[in-house]
Coordinates of C-alpha atoms in Angstrom, one line a residue:
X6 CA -108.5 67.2 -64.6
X7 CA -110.2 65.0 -62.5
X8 CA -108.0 62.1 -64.2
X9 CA -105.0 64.2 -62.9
X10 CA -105.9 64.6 -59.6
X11 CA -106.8 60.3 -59.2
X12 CA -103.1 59.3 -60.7
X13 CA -102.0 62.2 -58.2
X14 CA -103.3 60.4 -55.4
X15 CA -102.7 56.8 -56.7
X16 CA -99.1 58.0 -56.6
X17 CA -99.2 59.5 -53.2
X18 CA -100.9 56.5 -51.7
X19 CA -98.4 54.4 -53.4
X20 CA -95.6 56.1 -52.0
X21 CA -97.1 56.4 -48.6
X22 CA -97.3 52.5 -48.8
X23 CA -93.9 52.1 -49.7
X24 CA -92.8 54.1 -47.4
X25 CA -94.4 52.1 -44.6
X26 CA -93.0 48.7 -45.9
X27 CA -89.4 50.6 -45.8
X28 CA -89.7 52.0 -42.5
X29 CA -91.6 48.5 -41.1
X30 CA -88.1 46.6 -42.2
X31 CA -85.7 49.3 -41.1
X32 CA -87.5 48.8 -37.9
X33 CA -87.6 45.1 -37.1
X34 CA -84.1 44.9 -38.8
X35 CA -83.0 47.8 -36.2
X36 CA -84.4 46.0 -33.1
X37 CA -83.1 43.0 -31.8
X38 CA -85.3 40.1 -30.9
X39 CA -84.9 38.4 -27.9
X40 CA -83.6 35.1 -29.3
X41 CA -80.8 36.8 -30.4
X42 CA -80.2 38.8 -27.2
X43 CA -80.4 35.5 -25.2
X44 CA -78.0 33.9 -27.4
X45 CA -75.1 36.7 -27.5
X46 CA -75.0 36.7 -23.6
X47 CA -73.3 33.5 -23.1
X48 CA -70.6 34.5 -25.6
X49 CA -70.2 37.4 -23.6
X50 CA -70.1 35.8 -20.2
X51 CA -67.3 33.9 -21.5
X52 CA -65.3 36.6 -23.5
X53 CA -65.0 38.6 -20.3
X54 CA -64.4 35.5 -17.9
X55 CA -61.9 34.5 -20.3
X56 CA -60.5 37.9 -20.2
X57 CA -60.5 38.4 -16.0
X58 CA -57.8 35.2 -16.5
X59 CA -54.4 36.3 -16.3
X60 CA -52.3 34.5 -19.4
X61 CA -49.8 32.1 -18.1
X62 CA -46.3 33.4 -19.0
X63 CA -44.5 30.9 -20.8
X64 CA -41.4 29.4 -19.5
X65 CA -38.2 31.0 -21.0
X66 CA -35.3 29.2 -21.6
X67 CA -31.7 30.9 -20.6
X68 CA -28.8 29.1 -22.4
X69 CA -25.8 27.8 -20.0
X70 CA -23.2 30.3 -19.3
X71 CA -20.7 29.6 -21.4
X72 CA -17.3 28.6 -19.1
X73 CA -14.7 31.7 -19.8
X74 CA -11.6 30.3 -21.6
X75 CA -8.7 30.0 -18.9
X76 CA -5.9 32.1 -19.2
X77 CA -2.8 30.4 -19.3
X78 CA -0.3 30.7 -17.4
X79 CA 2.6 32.6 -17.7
X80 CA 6.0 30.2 -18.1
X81 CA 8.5 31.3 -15.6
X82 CA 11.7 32.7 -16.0
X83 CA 14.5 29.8 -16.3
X84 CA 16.5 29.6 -13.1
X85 CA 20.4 30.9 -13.7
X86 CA 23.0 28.6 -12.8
X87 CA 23.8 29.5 -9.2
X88 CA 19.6 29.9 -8.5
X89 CA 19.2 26.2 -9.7
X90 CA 22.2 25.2 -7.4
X91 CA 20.6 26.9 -4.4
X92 CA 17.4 25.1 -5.0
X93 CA 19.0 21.8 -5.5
X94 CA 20.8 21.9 -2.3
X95 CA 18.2 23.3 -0.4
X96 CA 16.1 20.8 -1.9
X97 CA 18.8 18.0 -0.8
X98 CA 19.1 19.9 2.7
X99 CA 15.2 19.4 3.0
X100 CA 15.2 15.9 2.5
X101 CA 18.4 14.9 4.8
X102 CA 16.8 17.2 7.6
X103 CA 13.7 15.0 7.3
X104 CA 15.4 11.4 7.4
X105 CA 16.8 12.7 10.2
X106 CA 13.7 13.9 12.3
X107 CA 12.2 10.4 11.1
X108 CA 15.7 8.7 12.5
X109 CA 15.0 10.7 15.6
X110 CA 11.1 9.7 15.8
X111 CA 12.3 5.9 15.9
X112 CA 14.6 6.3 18.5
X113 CA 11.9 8.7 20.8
X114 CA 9.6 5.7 20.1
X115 CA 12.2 2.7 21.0
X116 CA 12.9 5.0 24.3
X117 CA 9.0 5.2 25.3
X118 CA 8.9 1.6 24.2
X119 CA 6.1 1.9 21.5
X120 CA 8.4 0.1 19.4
X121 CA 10.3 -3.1 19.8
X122 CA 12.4 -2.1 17.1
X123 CA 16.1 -2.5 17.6
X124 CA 18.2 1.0 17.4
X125 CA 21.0 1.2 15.0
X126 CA 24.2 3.2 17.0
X127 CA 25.8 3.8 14.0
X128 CA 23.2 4.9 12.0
X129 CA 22.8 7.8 14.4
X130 CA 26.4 8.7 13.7
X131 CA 26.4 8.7 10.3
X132 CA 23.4 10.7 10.5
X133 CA 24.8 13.1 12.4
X134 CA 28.4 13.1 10.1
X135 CA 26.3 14.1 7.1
X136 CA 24.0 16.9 9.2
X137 CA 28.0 18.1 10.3
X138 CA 29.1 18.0 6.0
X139 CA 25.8 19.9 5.6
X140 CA 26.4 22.5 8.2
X141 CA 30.0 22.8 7.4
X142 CA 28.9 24.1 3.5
X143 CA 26.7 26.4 4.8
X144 CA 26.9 28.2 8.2
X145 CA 23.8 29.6 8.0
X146 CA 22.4 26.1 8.2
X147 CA 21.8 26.6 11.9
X148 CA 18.8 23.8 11.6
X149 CA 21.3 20.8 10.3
X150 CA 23.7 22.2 13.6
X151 CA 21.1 21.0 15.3
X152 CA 19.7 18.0 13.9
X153 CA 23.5 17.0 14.0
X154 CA 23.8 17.9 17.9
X155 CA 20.4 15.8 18.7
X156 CA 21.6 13.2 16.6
X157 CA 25.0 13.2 19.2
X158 CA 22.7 13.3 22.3
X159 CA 20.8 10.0 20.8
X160 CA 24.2 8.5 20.9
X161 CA 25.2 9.0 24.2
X162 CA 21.6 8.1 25.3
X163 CA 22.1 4.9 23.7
X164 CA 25.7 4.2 25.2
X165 CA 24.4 5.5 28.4
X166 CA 23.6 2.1 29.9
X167 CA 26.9 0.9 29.2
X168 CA 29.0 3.7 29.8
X169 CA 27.6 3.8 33.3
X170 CA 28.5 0.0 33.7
X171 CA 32.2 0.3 32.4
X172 CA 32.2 3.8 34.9
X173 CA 31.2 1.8 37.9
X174 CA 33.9 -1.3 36.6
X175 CA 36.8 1.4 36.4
X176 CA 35.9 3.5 39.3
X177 CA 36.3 0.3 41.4
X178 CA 39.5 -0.9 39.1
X179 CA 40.8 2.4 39.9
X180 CA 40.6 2.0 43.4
X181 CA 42.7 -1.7 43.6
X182 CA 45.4 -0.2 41.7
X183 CA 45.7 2.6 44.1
X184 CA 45.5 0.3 46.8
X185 CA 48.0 -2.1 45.1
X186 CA 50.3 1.0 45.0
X187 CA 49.9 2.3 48.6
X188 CA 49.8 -0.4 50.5
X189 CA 53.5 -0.6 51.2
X190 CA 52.5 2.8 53.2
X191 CA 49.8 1.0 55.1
X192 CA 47.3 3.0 53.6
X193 CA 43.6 1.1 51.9
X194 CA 42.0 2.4 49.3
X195 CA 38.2 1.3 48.2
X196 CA 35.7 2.3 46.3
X197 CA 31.9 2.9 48.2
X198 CA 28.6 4.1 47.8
X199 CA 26.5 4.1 44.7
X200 CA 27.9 3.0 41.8
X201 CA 31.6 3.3 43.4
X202 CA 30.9 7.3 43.2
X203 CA 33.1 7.7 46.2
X204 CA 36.9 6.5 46.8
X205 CA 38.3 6.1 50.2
X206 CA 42.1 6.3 51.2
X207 CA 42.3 5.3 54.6
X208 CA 45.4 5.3 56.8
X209 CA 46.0 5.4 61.0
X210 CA 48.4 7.8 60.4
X211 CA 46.4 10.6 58.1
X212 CA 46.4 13.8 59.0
X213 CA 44.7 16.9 57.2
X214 CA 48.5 18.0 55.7
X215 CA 48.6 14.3 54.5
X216 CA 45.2 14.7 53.0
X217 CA 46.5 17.8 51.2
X218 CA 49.7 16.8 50.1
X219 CA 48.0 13.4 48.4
X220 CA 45.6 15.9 46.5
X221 CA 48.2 17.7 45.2
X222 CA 50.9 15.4 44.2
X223 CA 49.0 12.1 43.4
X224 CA 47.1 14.2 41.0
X225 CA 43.8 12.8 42.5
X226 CA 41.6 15.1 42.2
X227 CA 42.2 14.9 37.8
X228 CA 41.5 10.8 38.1
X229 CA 38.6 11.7 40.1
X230 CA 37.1 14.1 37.9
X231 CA 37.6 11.9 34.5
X232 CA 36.4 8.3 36.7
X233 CA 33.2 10.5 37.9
X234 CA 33.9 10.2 40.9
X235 CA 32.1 12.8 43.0
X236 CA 34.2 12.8 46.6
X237 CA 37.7 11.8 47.4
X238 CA 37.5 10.5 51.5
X239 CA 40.8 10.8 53.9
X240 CA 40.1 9.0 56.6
X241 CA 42.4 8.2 59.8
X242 CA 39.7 5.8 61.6
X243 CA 38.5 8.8 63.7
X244 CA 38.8 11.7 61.7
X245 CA 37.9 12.6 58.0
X246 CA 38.1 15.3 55.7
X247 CA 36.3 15.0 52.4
X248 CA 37.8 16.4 48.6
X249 CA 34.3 17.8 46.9
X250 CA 35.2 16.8 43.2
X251 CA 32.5 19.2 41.7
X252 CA 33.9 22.1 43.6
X253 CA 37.7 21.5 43.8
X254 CA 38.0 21.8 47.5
X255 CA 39.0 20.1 50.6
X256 CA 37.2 20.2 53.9

């Protein structure tokens, strides 16, 4: 009995024993030393710094737009036959309108004397021929009308020095023939003032109704008109009366 009751409490003290070595190394298995503390809190520092640090995005790459393909476009309609001849001569209308505004620029430059260029009379003419063909197939070309009439203009602006010349020359030729004719009858005729634009018939014995009958039957009032002249002069030495060319009368 007594035997029992000593392996009984062998046992229990065993156990008990056991027990204490188990619960000793639950214990310092459970708690954590301070080594190991002191070692994790670095890591952690740097985990959560390293997670307070936004992650850089990385750089995306867009591919080039591609270039759309170009529509092509559409072939036009072939002209008909009377559309392609309206184009060609308007095309042909264009270009003779244009040597003629350069024709006209040379001459405006020559004029000005920006140019010592010599000016071609004839090639103003048969500028302006060609500008009257063009405007002759087509009235409604009002512009080659035109051209052609400034390309006249240029003509007489060129002749104009010497027209004036041979004027002045046959103005005063005018008025030795008459005096050649008339001089049987006593009467002198001369040509005066500038550039011979006056003709003078002078006679002692002119009266008014001499003056008048001359205008009318001499027929000097149309050689007066196509010499330029601009007054017909009756004069008696003391007395004058004066034909106004422009206006057709006598006073």
């Amino acid at each position: 009995m007594l035997r029992r009751k000593s392996i009984a409490l062998s046992l229990i003290s065993l156990t008990m024993v056991s027990g204490g070595l188990v619960l000793g190394q639950t214990t310092q298995a459970t708690t954590p030393s301070p080594q190991t503390t002191q070692t994790d809190k670095p890591q952690d520092a740097a985990t959560a710094a390293t997670g307070a640090i936004p992650a850089q995005s990385e750089p995306v790459t867009v591919a080039p737009a591609q270039p759309a393909e170009a529509t092509p476009a559409p072939v036009p309609a072939p002209l008909s036959p009377a559309e392609q001849k309206a184009a060609d001569n308007k095309a042909a209308l264009d270009a003779l309108l244009a040597e003629a505004t350069a024709l006209k620029t040379s001459y405006e430059n020559s004029r000005r004397g920006r140019t010592r260029a010599p000016v071609s009379l004839s090639a103003f003419r048969s500028m302006e021929l060609r500008l009257q063909m063009a405007a002759a197939a087509d009235p409604a070309n009002a512009s080659a009308l035109d051209m052609a009439n400034a390309m006249r203009m240029i003509q007489y602006g060129i002749l104009q020095p010497s027209v004036q010349i041979a004027a002045v020359a046959n103005r005063e030729l005018y008025a030795h023939e008459m005096g050649q004719r008339m001089r049987d009858d006593g009467m002198k005729v001369e040509a005066s003032g500038r550039g011979n634009s006056t003709v003078r018939f002078v006679s002692s014995q002119m009266t008014r109704q001499m003056a008048m009958q001359l205008v009318e039957t001499a027929k000097i009032p149309e050689q007066a008109r196509a010499l330029q002249f601009r007054r017909v002069v009756f004069s008696s030495g003391r007395r004058s009366w004066t034909y106004d060319v422009a206006r057709g009368r006598l006073r």
